[in-house]
Coordinates of C-alpha atoms in Angstrom, one line a residue:
X27 CA -1.2 23.2 -5.8
X28 CA -1.3 20.6 -8.6
X29 CA 1.8 19.7 -10.5
X30 CA 1.6 19.8 -14.3
X31 CA 1.9 16.3 -16.0
X32 CA 5.2 15.3 -17.6
X33 CA 4.5 12.2 -19.0
X34 CA 7.9 11.2 -20.8
X35 CA 8.1 7.6 -22.6
X36 CA 10.2 5.9 -25.0
X37 CA 9.0 3.7 -27.8
X38 CA 11.2 0.7 -28.1
X39 CA 9.1 -0.9 -30.6
X40 CA 11.1 -0.3 -33.5
X41 CA 14.6 0.2 -31.6
X42 CA 17.3 -2.7 -31.3
X43 CA 16.6 -3.1 -27.7
X44 CA 13.2 -4.0 -28.7
X45 CA 14.2 -6.6 -31.1
X46 CA 16.9 -7.9 -28.7
X47 CA 14.2 -8.1 -25.8
X48 CA 11.9 -10.6 -28.6
X49 CA 14.9 -12.5 -29.1
X50 CA 15.9 -12.9 -25.6
X51 CA 12.2 -14.0 -24.8
X52 CA 12.4 -16.4 -27.6
X53 CA 15.6 -18.1 -26.5
X54 CA 14.1 -18.5 -23.0
X55 CA 11.1 -19.7 -24.5
X56 CA 12.7 -22.4 -26.2
X57 CA 14.9 -23.3 -23.4
X58 CA 11.6 -23.9 -21.1
X59 CA 10.2 -25.9 -24.0
X60 CA 13.6 -28.4 -24.0
X61 CA 13.5 -28.4 -20.3
X62 CA 13.5 -32.5 -20.2
X63 CA 16.0 -32.8 -22.7
X64 CA 18.5 -30.3 -21.5
X65 CA 17.7 -30.7 -17.6
X66 CA 17.4 -27.2 -16.7
X67 CA 14.4 -25.9 -14.5
X68 CA 12.5 -23.9 -16.5
X69 CA 13.0 -20.8 -13.7
X70 CA 16.3 -20.5 -14.7
X71 CA 16.2 -19.3 -18.4
X72 CA 12.7 -17.3 -17.6
X73 CA 14.4 -15.7 -14.9
X74 CA 17.7 -14.6 -16.9
X75 CA 16.0 -13.7 -19.6
X76 CA 13.8 -11.0 -17.5
X77 CA 16.9 -9.7 -15.7
X78 CA 18.5 -9.2 -19.1
X79 CA 15.4 -7.6 -21.0
X80 CA 14.9 -4.9 -17.9
X81 CA 18.6 -4.4 -18.3
X82 CA 18.3 -3.6 -21.7
X83 CA 15.3 -1.4 -21.0
X84 CA 17.1 0.8 -18.4
X85 CA 20.4 1.4 -20.6
X86 CA 18.1 2.4 -23.2
X87 CA 16.4 4.8 -21.1
X88 CA 19.3 6.1 -19.2
X89 CA 20.7 6.9 -22.7
X90 CA 17.9 8.6 -24.2
X91 CA 16.8 12.0 -23.8
X92 CA 13.7 10.5 -22.0
X93 CA 16.0 9.6 -19.3
X94 CA 17.5 13.0 -18.7
X95 CA 14.3 14.7 -18.6
X96 CA 12.7 12.5 -16.5
X97 CA 15.5 13.0 -14.0
X98 CA 15.3 16.7 -14.3
X99 CA 11.7 16.4 -13.5
X100 CA 12.4 14.6 -10.2
X101 CA 15.6 16.4 -9.2
X102 CA 13.3 19.8 -9.5
X103 CA 10.8 18.7 -7.2
X104 CA 14.0 17.6 -4.5
X105 CA 15.8 20.6 -3.4
X106 CA 18.6 18.4 -2.0
X107 CA 18.9 16.2 -4.8
X108 CA 22.5 15.1 -5.7
X109 CA 22.0 12.3 -8.5
X110 CA 24.4 11.8 -11.1
X111 CA 22.1 13.9 -13.6
X112 CA 21.7 17.0 -11.9
X113 CA 24.2 19.7 -12.3
X114 CA 24.1 20.7 -8.7

């Protein structure tokens, strides 16, 4: 038996989170280029920016209809699901 494909995606290219991610990336890039002036290792702004961007994407995805549909698709395949998006 093959499960039907229920691909769900969230387009953030024109969403506020997409623009904010670009700003965070640009700020990290500027900090990396100023490494010698501000005496900050390159890895710190890059890792902070990556964490912020992933957090913003996660919050946007969780708040969208896509997140709810994806959760219900996953929950329907697990008989003992107890996640917060289920009504079980």
